[in-house]
Coordinates of N, CA and C and ligand atoms in Angstrom, one line a residue:
M1411 N 7.4 1.2 23.7 CA 8.2 0.0 23.8 C 8.9 -0.1 25.2
D1412 N 8.8 -1.3 25.8 CA 9.4 -1.5 27.2 C 10.9 -1.2 27.1
V1413 N 11.4 -0.6 28.2 CA 12.8 -0.2 28.2 C 13.8 -1.3 28.2
D1414 N 13.4 -2.5 28.6 CA 14.3 -3.6 28.7 C 14.3 -4.5 27.5
K1415 N 13.6 -4.1 26.4 CA 13.6 -5.0 25.2 C 14.9 -4.8 24.5
T1416 N 15.4 -5.9 24.0 CA 16.7 -5.8 23.3 C 16.6 -6.2 21.9
C1417 N 17.6 -5.7 21.0 CA 17.6 -6.0 19.6 C 17.8 -7.5 19.4
S1418 N 17.0 -8.2 18.5 CA 17.2 -9.6 18.3 C 18.5 -9.9 17.5
I1419 N 19.0 -8.9 16.9 CA 20.2 -9.1 16.1 C 21.5 -8.9 16.9
C1420 N 21.6 -7.7 17.6 CA 22.8 -7.4 18.3 C 22.7 -7.3 19.8
G1421 N 21.5 -7.3 20.3 CA 21.4 -7.3 21.8 C 21.4 -5.9 22.4
R1422 N 21.5 -4.8 21.6 CA 21.5 -3.5 22.1 C 20.0 -3.1 22.4
K1423 N 19.8 -2.0 23.0 CA 18.5 -1.5 23.3 C 17.6 -1.5 22.1
A1424 N 16.4 -2.1 22.2 CA 15.5 -2.1 21.0 C 14.7 -0.8 21.0
V1425 N 14.4 -0.3 19.8 CA 13.6 0.9 19.7 C 12.3 0.7 18.9
F1426 N 12.2 -0.5 18.3 CA 11.1 -0.7 17.4 C 10.8 -2.2 17.4
Y1427 N 9.5 -2.6 17.4 CA 9.1 -4.0 17.2 C 8.7 -4.1 15.8
S1428 N 9.4 -4.9 15.0 CA 9.1 -5.1 13.6 C 8.1 -6.3 13.5
S1429 N 6.8 -5.9 13.1 CA 5.8 -6.9 12.9 C 6.1 -7.7 11.6
Y1430 N 6.9 -7.1 10.8 CA 7.3 -7.8 9.5 C 8.2 -9.0 9.8
L1431 N 9.2 -8.7 10.7 CA 10.2 -9.7 11.0 C 9.9 -10.4 12.3
K1432 N 8.8 -9.9 13.0 CA 8.5 -10.4 14.3 C 9.7 -10.4 15.3
Q1433 N 10.4 -9.2 15.3 CA 11.6 -9.1 16.1 C 11.6 -7.7 16.7
D1434 N 12.2 -7.5 17.8 CA 12.6 -6.2 18.4 C 13.9 -5.8 17.8
L1435 N 14.0 -4.5 17.4 CA 15.3 -4.1 16.7 C 15.8 -2.8 17.3
C1436 N 17.1 -2.6 17.3 CA 17.7 -1.4 17.8 C 17.6 -0.4 16.6
K1437 N 18.0 0.9 16.8 CA 17.9 1.9 15.8 C 18.6 1.5 14.5
K1438 N 19.9 1.0 14.7 CA 20.7 0.7 13.5 C 20.1 -0.4 12.7
H1439 N 19.7 -1.5 13.4 CA 19.1 -2.6 12.7 C 17.7 -2.4 12.2
F1440 N 16.9 -1.5 12.8 CA 15.6 -1.2 12.3 C 15.8 -0.5 11.0
E1441 N 16.7 0.5 11.0 CA 16.9 1.3 9.7 C 17.5 0.4 8.6
R1442 N 18.4 -0.4 9.0 CA 19.1 -1.3 8.1 C 18.1 -2.3 7.4
M1443 N 17.3 -2.9 8.3 CA 16.3 -3.9 7.8 C 15.3 -3.3 6.9
L1444 N 14.9 -2.1 7.2 CA 13.8 -1.4 6.4 C 14.4 -1.1 5.0
I1445 N 15.6 -0.6 4.9 CA 16.2 -0.3 3.7 C 16.5 -1.5 2.9
K1446 N 16.9 -2.6 3.6 CA 17.2 -3.9 3.0 C 15.9 -4.5 2.3
R1447 N 14.8 -4.3 3.0 CA 13.5 -4.8 2.5 C 13.1 -4.1 1.2
V1448 N 13.3 -2.8 1.2 CA 13.0 -2.0 -0.1 C 13.9 -2.4 -1.2
R1449 N 15.2 -2.6 -0.9 CA 16.2 -3.0 -1.9 C 15.8 -4.4 -2.5
A1450 N 15.4 -5.3 -1.6 CA 15.1 -6.6 -2.0 C 13.8 -6.6 -2.9
N1451 N 12.9 -5.7 -2.6 CA 11.7 -5.5 -3.4 C 12.1 -5.0 -4.8
M1452 N 13.1 -4.1 -4.8 CA 13.6 -3.5 -6.1 C 14.3 -4.6 -6.9
N1453 N 15.1 -5.4 -6.2 CA 15.9 -6.4 -6.9 C 15.0 -7.5 -7.5
S1454 N 14.0 -7.8 -6.8 CA 13.1 -8.9 -7.3 C 12.3 -8.4 -8.5
H1455 N 12.4 -7.1 -8.8 CA 11.8 -6.6 -10.0 C 12.8 -6.1 -11.0
N1456 N 14.0 -6.5 -10.7 CA 15.2 -6.1 -11.6 C 15.3 -4.6 -11.7
L1457 N 14.9 -3.8 -10.7 CA 15.1 -2.4 -10.7 C 16.3 -2.0 -10.0
K1458 N 17.5 -2.3 -10.5 CA 18.7 -2.1 -9.8 C 19.6 -1.1 -10.6
D1459 N 20.1 -0.1 -9.8 CA 21.0 0.9 -10.4 C 20.6 1.5 -11.7
T1460 N 19.4 1.9 -11.7 CA 18.9 2.7 -12.9 C 18.4 4.1 -12.3
L1461 N 17.9 4.9 -13.1 CA 17.4 6.2 -12.7 C 15.9 6.1 -12.5
F1462 N 15.4 6.9 -11.6 CA 14.0 6.8 -11.2 C 13.3 8.1 -11.2
R1463 N 12.0 8.0 -11.5 CA 11.1 9.2 -11.2 C 10.3 8.8 -10.0
L1464 N 10.2 9.6 -9.0 CA 9.6 9.3 -7.7 C 8.2 9.8 -7.6
G1465 N 7.2 8.9 -7.4 CA 5.8 9.3 -7.4 C 5.5 10.0 -6.1
K1466 N 4.4 10.8 -6.1 CA 4.0 11.6 -5.0 C 2.6 11.1 -4.5
E1467 N 2.2 9.9 -4.8 CA 0.9 9.4 -4.4 C 0.6 9.5 -2.9
N1468 N 1.7 9.1 -2.2 CA 1.6 9.0 -0.7 C 2.7 9.9 -0.1
K1469 N 2.4 10.9 0.6 CA 3.4 11.9 1.1 C 4.4 11.2 2.0
C1470 N 3.9 10.2 2.8 CA 4.8 9.5 3.7 C 5.8 8.6 2.9
G1471 N 5.2 7.9 1.9 CA 6.0 7.0 1.1 C 7.0 7.8 0.2
N1472 N 6.5 9.0 -0.2 CA 7.4 9.8 -1.1 C 8.6 10.3 -0.3
A1473 N 8.4 10.6 1.0 CA 9.5 11.0 1.9 C 10.6 9.9 2.0
F1474 N 10.1 8.7 2.1 CA 11.0 7.6 2.2 C 11.7 7.3 0.9
L1475 N 11.0 7.4 -0.2 CA 11.6 7.2 -1.5 C 12.7 8.2 -1.8
E1476 N 12.4 9.5 -1.4 CA 13.4 10.6 -1.5 C 14.6 10.3 -0.7
F1477 N 14.4 9.8 0.5 CA 15.5 9.4 1.4 C 16.4 8.4 0.7
M1478 N 15.8 7.4 0.1 CA 16.6 6.3 -0.5 C 17.1 6.6 -1.9
F1479 N 16.4 7.3 -2.7 CA 16.7 7.4 -4.1 C 16.9 8.8 -4.7
K1480 N 17.0 9.8 -3.7 CA 17.2 11.2 -4.2 C 18.3 11.3 -5.2
D1481 N 19.4 10.7 -4.9 CA 20.6 10.8 -5.8 C 20.4 10.2 -7.2
M1482 N 19.3 9.3 -7.2 CA 19.1 8.6 -8.5 C 17.8 9.2 -9.2
E1483 N 17.3 10.3 -8.7 CA 16.1 10.9 -9.2 C 16.5 11.5 -10.6
S1484 N 15.6 11.3 -11.5 CA 15.9 11.8 -12.9 C 14.5 12.0 -13.6
A1485 N 14.6 12.8 -14.7 CA 13.3 13.0 -15.4 C 13.0 11.7 -16.2
G1486 N 14.1 10.9 -16.5 CA 13.8 9.7 -17.2 C 13.8 8.5 -16.3
G1487 N 14.0 7.3 -16.8 CA 14.1 6.1 -16.0 C 12.7 5.6 -15.5
S1488 N 12.8 4.5 -14.7 CA 11.6 3.8 -14.3 C 10.8 4.7 -13.2
R1489 N 9.5 4.6 -13.2 CA 8.8 5.3 -12.3 C 8.5 4.5 -11.0
L1490 N 8.8 5.0 -9.8 CA 8.5 4.4 -8.6 C 7.3 5.1 -7.9
C1491 N 6.3 4.3 -7.6 CA 5.2 4.8 -6.9 C 5.4 4.8 -5.4
S1492 N 4.8 5.8 -4.7 CA 5.1 5.9 -3.3 C 4.0 5.3 -2.4
Y1493 N 3.1 4.4 -3.0 CA 2.1 3.7 -2.2 C 2.7 2.9 -1.2
T1494 N 2.1 2.8 0.0 CA 2.6 2.0 1.1 C 1.8 0.8 1.4
L1495 N 2.2 0.0 2.3 CA 1.5 -1.2 2.8 C 0.0 -0.9 3.0
E1496 N -0.3 0.3 3.7 CA -1.6 0.6 4.0 C -2.5 0.8 2.8
D1497 N -1.9 1.5 1.7 CA -2.6 1.7 0.5 C -3.0 0.4 -0.1
F1498 N -2.1 -0.6 -0.2 CA -2.5 -1.9 -0.8 C -3.4 -2.7 0.1
A1499 N -3.2 -2.6 1.4 CA -4.1 -3.4 2.3 C -5.5 -2.9 2.2
V1500 N -5.7 -1.5 2.1 CA -7.0 -1.0 2.0 C -7.6 -1.4 0.6
C1501 N -6.8 -1.4 -0.4 CA -7.2 -1.8 -1.7 C -7.8 -3.2 -1.8
V1502 N -7.0 -4.1 -1.2 CA -7.4 -5.5 -1.1 C -8.7 -5.7 -0.3
M1503 N -8.7 -5.1 0.9 CA -9.8 -5.2 1.8 C -11.1 -4.7 1.2
S1504 N -11.0 -3.5 0.5 CA -12.1 -2.9 -0.1 C -12.7 -3.8 -1.3
F1505 N -11.8 -4.5 -1.9 CA -12.2 -5.5 -2.9 C -13.0 -6.6 -2.3
F1506 N -12.5 -7.1 -1.2 CA -13.2 -8.2 -0.5 C -14.6 -7.7 0.1
L1507 N -14.5 -6.5 0.8 CA -15.7 -6.1 1.5 C -16.8 -5.5 0.6
F1508 N -16.3 -4.7 -0.4 CA -17.3 -3.9 -1.2 C -17.3 -4.3 -2.7
H1509 N -16.4 -5.2 -3.1 CA -16.2 -5.5 -4.5 C -15.7 -4.3 -5.3
D1510 N -15.0 -3.4 -4.6 CA -14.4 -2.3 -5.3 C -13.4 -2.8 -6.3
P1511 N -13.4 -2.4 -7.5 CA -12.3 -2.8 -8.4 C -11.0 -2.2 -7.9
P1512 N -9.9 -3.1 -7.9 CA -8.6 -2.6 -7.4 C -8.2 -1.4 -8.2
D1513 N -7.7 -0.3 -7.6 CA -7.3 0.9 -8.3 C -5.8 1.1 -8.3
K1514 N -5.1 0.1 -7.8 CA -3.6 0.2 -7.9 C -3.0 -1.2 -8.0
N1515 N -1.8 -1.2 -8.6 CA -1.1 -2.5 -8.8 C 0.3 -2.3 -8.3
I1516 N 0.9 -3.3 -7.7 CA 2.2 -3.2 -7.1 C 3.2 -3.0 -8.3
N1517 N 3.0 -3.7 -9.4 CA 3.9 -3.5 -10.6 C 3.0 -3.2 -11.8
G1518 N 2.4 -2.0 -11.8 CA 1.4 -1.7 -12.8 C 1.9 -0.6 -13.8
K1519 N 0.9 -0.1 -14.5 CA 1.1 0.9 -15.5 C 1.8 2.2 -14.9
E1520 N 1.3 2.6 -13.7 CA 1.8 3.8 -13.0 C 3.3 3.6 -12.7
G1521 N 3.8 2.4 -12.5 CA 5.1 2.1 -12.1 C 5.2 1.0 -11.0
F1522 N 6.4 0.9 -10.4 CA 6.5 -0.2 -9.4 C 6.5 0.5 -8.0
S1523 N 5.8 -0.2 -7.1 CA 5.7 0.4 -5.7 C 6.6 -0.4 -4.7
P1524 N 7.8 0.0 -4.5 CA 8.8 -0.7 -3.7 C 8.4 -0.7 -2.2
L1525 N 7.4 0.1 -1.8 CA 7.0 0.2 -0.4 C 5.8 -0.6 -0.1
F1526 N 5.4 -1.5 -1.0 CA 4.2 -2.3 -0.8 C 4.1 -3.1 0.5
N1527 N 5.3 -3.4 1.0 CA 5.3 -4.1 2.3 C 5.9 -3.3 3.4
V1528 N 5.9 -2.0 3.3 CA 6.5 -1.1 4.3 C 5.3 -0.2 4.8
S1529 N 5.1 -0.2 6.1 CA 4.0 0.5 6.7 C 4.4 2.0 7.0
E1530 N 3.3 2.8 7.0 CA 3.5 4.2 7.3 C 4.1 4.4 8.8
N1531 N 3.6 3.5 9.6 CA 4.1 3.4 11.0 C 5.7 3.3 11.0
E1532 N 6.2 2.4 10.1 CA 7.6 2.1 10.1 C 8.3 3.4 9.5
I1533 N 7.7 4.0 8.5 CA 8.3 5.2 7.9 C 8.4 6.3 8.9
I1534 N 7.3 6.6 9.6 CA 7.2 7.7 10.5 C 8.2 7.4 11.7
S1535 N 8.3 6.2 12.1 CA 9.3 5.8 13.2 C 10.7 6.0 12.6
F1536 N 11.0 5.6 11.4 CA 12.3 5.8 10.8 C 12.7 7.2 10.8
F1537 N 11.8 8.1 10.4 CA 12.2 9.6 10.4 C 12.3 10.2 11.8
K1538 N 11.4 9.6 12.7 CA 11.4 10.1 14.1 C 12.7 9.9 14.7
L1539 N 13.4 8.7 14.4 CA 14.7 8.4 15.0 C 15.7 9.3 14.4
K1540 N 15.4 10.0 13.3 CA 16.3 11.0 12.7 C 15.9 12.4 13.1
K1541 N 15.0 12.5 14.1 CA 14.4 13.8 14.6 C 13.7 14.5 13.5
I1542 N 13.1 13.8 12.6 CA 12.2 14.5 11.6 C 10.8 14.0 11.8
T1543 N 9.9 15.0 11.9 CA 8.5 14.6 12.1 C 7.7 14.5 10.8
L1544 N 7.1 13.4 10.6 CA 6.2 13.3 9.4 C 4.8 13.2 9.9
Q1545 N 3.9 13.8 9.2 CA 2.5 13.7 9.6 C 1.9 12.4 9.0
P1546 N 1.0 11.8 9.8 CA 0.3 10.6 9.2 C -0.6 11.0 8.0
I1547 N -0.8 10.1 7.1 CA -1.6 10.3 5.9 C -3.1 10.4 6.3
T1548 N -3.8 11.4 5.7 CA -5.2 11.4 5.9 C -5.8 10.9 4.6
R1549 N -6.9 10.1 4.7 CA -7.5 9.4 3.6 C -9.0 9.8 3.6
N1550 N -9.7 9.5 2.5 CA -11.1 9.7 2.5 C -11.8 8.9 3.5
E1551 N -13.0 9.2 3.8 CA -13.8 8.6 4.9 C -13.9 7.1 4.8
K1552 N -14.2 6.6 3.6 CA -14.3 5.2 3.4 C -13.0 4.5 3.7
D1553 N -11.9 5.0 3.1 CA -10.6 4.3 3.2 C -10.1 4.4 4.7
E1554 N -10.4 5.5 5.4 CA -10.1 5.6 6.8 C -10.8 4.6 7.6
A1555 N -12.1 4.3 7.3 CA -12.9 3.3 8.0 C -12.3 1.9 7.8
V1556 N -11.9 1.6 6.6 CA -11.3 0.3 6.3 C -10.0 0.2 7.0
L1557 N -9.2 1.3 7.0 CA -7.9 1.2 7.6 C -7.9 1.1 9.1
K1558 N -8.9 1.7 9.7 CA -9.1 1.6 11.1 C -9.4 0.1 11.5
F1559 N -10.2 -0.5 10.7 CA -10.6 -1.9 10.9 C -9.3 -2.8 10.7
L1560 N -8.5 -2.5 9.7 CA -7.3 -3.2 9.5 C -6.3 -3.0 10.6
R1561 N -6.2 -1.8 11.1 CA -5.3 -1.5 12.2 C -5.7 -2.2 13.5
E1562 N -7.0 -2.4 13.7 CA -7.5 -3.2 14.9 C -7.0 -4.6 14.7
I1563 N -7.1 -5.1 13.5 CA -6.7 -6.5 13.3 C -5.2 -6.6 13.6
E1564 N -4.4 -5.6 13.0 CA -3.0 -5.6 13.2 C -2.6 -5.6 14.7
E1565 N -3.4 -4.8 15.5 CA -3.1 -4.8 16.9 C -3.2 -6.2 17.5
R1566 N -4.2 -6.9 17.2 CA -4.4 -8.2 17.7 C -3.5 -9.3 17.1
R1567 N -3.2 -9.0 15.8 CA -2.4 -10.0 15.1 C -1.3 -9.3 14.3
P1568 N -0.2 -8.9 14.9 CA 0.8 -8.2 14.1 C 1.2 -8.9 12.9
G1569 N 1.3 -8.2 11.8 CA 1.6 -8.8 10.5 C 0.4 -9.1 9.7
G1570 N -0.8 -8.8 10.2 CA -2.0 -9.1 9.5 C -2.1 -8.4 8.2
M1571 N -1.7 -7.1 8.2 CA -1.8 -6.3 6.9 C -0.9 -6.9 5.8
I1572 N 0.3 -7.3 6.2 CA 1.2 -7.9 5.3 C 0.6 -9.2 4.7
S1573 N 0.0 -10.0 5.6 CA -0.6 -11.3 5.1 C -1.7 -10.9 4.1
L1574 N -2.5 -9.9 4.4 CA -3.6 -9.5 3.5 C -3.1 -9.1 2.1
V1575 N -2.0 -8.3 2.1 CA -1.4 -7.9 0.9 C -0.8 -9.1 0.1
K1576 N -0.2 -10.0 0.8 CA 0.3 -11.2 0.2 C -0.9 -12.0 -0.5
V1577 N -2.0 -12.1 0.2 CA -3.2 -12.8 -0.4 C -3.6 -12.0 -1.7
G1578 N -3.6 -10.7 -1.6 CA -4.0 -9.9 -2.7 C -3.0 -10.1 -3.9
M1579 N -1.7 -10.3 -3.6 CA -0.8 -10.5 -4.7 C -1.0 -11.9 -5.3
T1580 N -1.2 -12.9 -4.5 CA -1.4 -14.3 -4.9 C -2.7 -14.3 -5.8
L1581 N -3.7 -13.6 -5.5 CA -5.0 -13.6 -6.2 C -5.0 -12.6 -7.4
N1582 N -3.8 -11.9 -7.6 CA -3.7 -10.9 -8.7 C -4.7 -9.8 -8.5
I1583 N -5.0 -9.4 -7.3 CA -5.9 -8.3 -7.1 C -5.1 -7.0 -7.2
I1584 N -3.8 -7.1 -6.7 CA -2.9 -5.9 -6.7 C -1.6 -6.2 -7.5
Ligands
ZN1331 ZN1 20.7 -4.2 16.7

C-alpha cells in the first residue's frame, strides 16, 4: 500500500484497502469494520449472544472465529463453520464451470458460516497487524486452480469474489 494513502473514515494513515467497502482504512478502522461485518452476518441470522461451537474446516477462518468468539465457545450451542469467502467463491465457480454439486451452504446443516464474505487475505492482514503470522490455506489442486483464476479476476476487479458469492446466494447454490 502507498505510504500516503489515508483512512476514508478518520484520515489517519491507511494500512489496508478494503475491496468489500472499496475504501482505504487505518488499522483501527480495518479491524473495526471486519468485526462489524461478522457481527452483522450473525445478527442477520439471529445468532446473537448465544454459545457457539467453532468449526475447524478452514484454519484461517477458525483463527478468526476463535479471536471473536473464544469466550463464547461451548460444547453446546449453535455451530459456526469457519469457511471463508474463498471457500464459497470456489464452490460457486466450480458449480458454474464443472457443474460440481455445491458441497457447502452458508446456513446449512453443518452450521452457519459468518465469514462467508470475509477473505483469507483480510484475516491474514488482521493478524499480521497484531504481529501474528497465519499461513495461507492450501487446497487440493482443482480448488487451487479455480481460486487462482478467481484471484486474477479480483486483481482486475476488486470485489469480484464477493459479487460471485452474492450471485451464488441469490441462486441458492450456497
Ligand atoms: Zn481510520
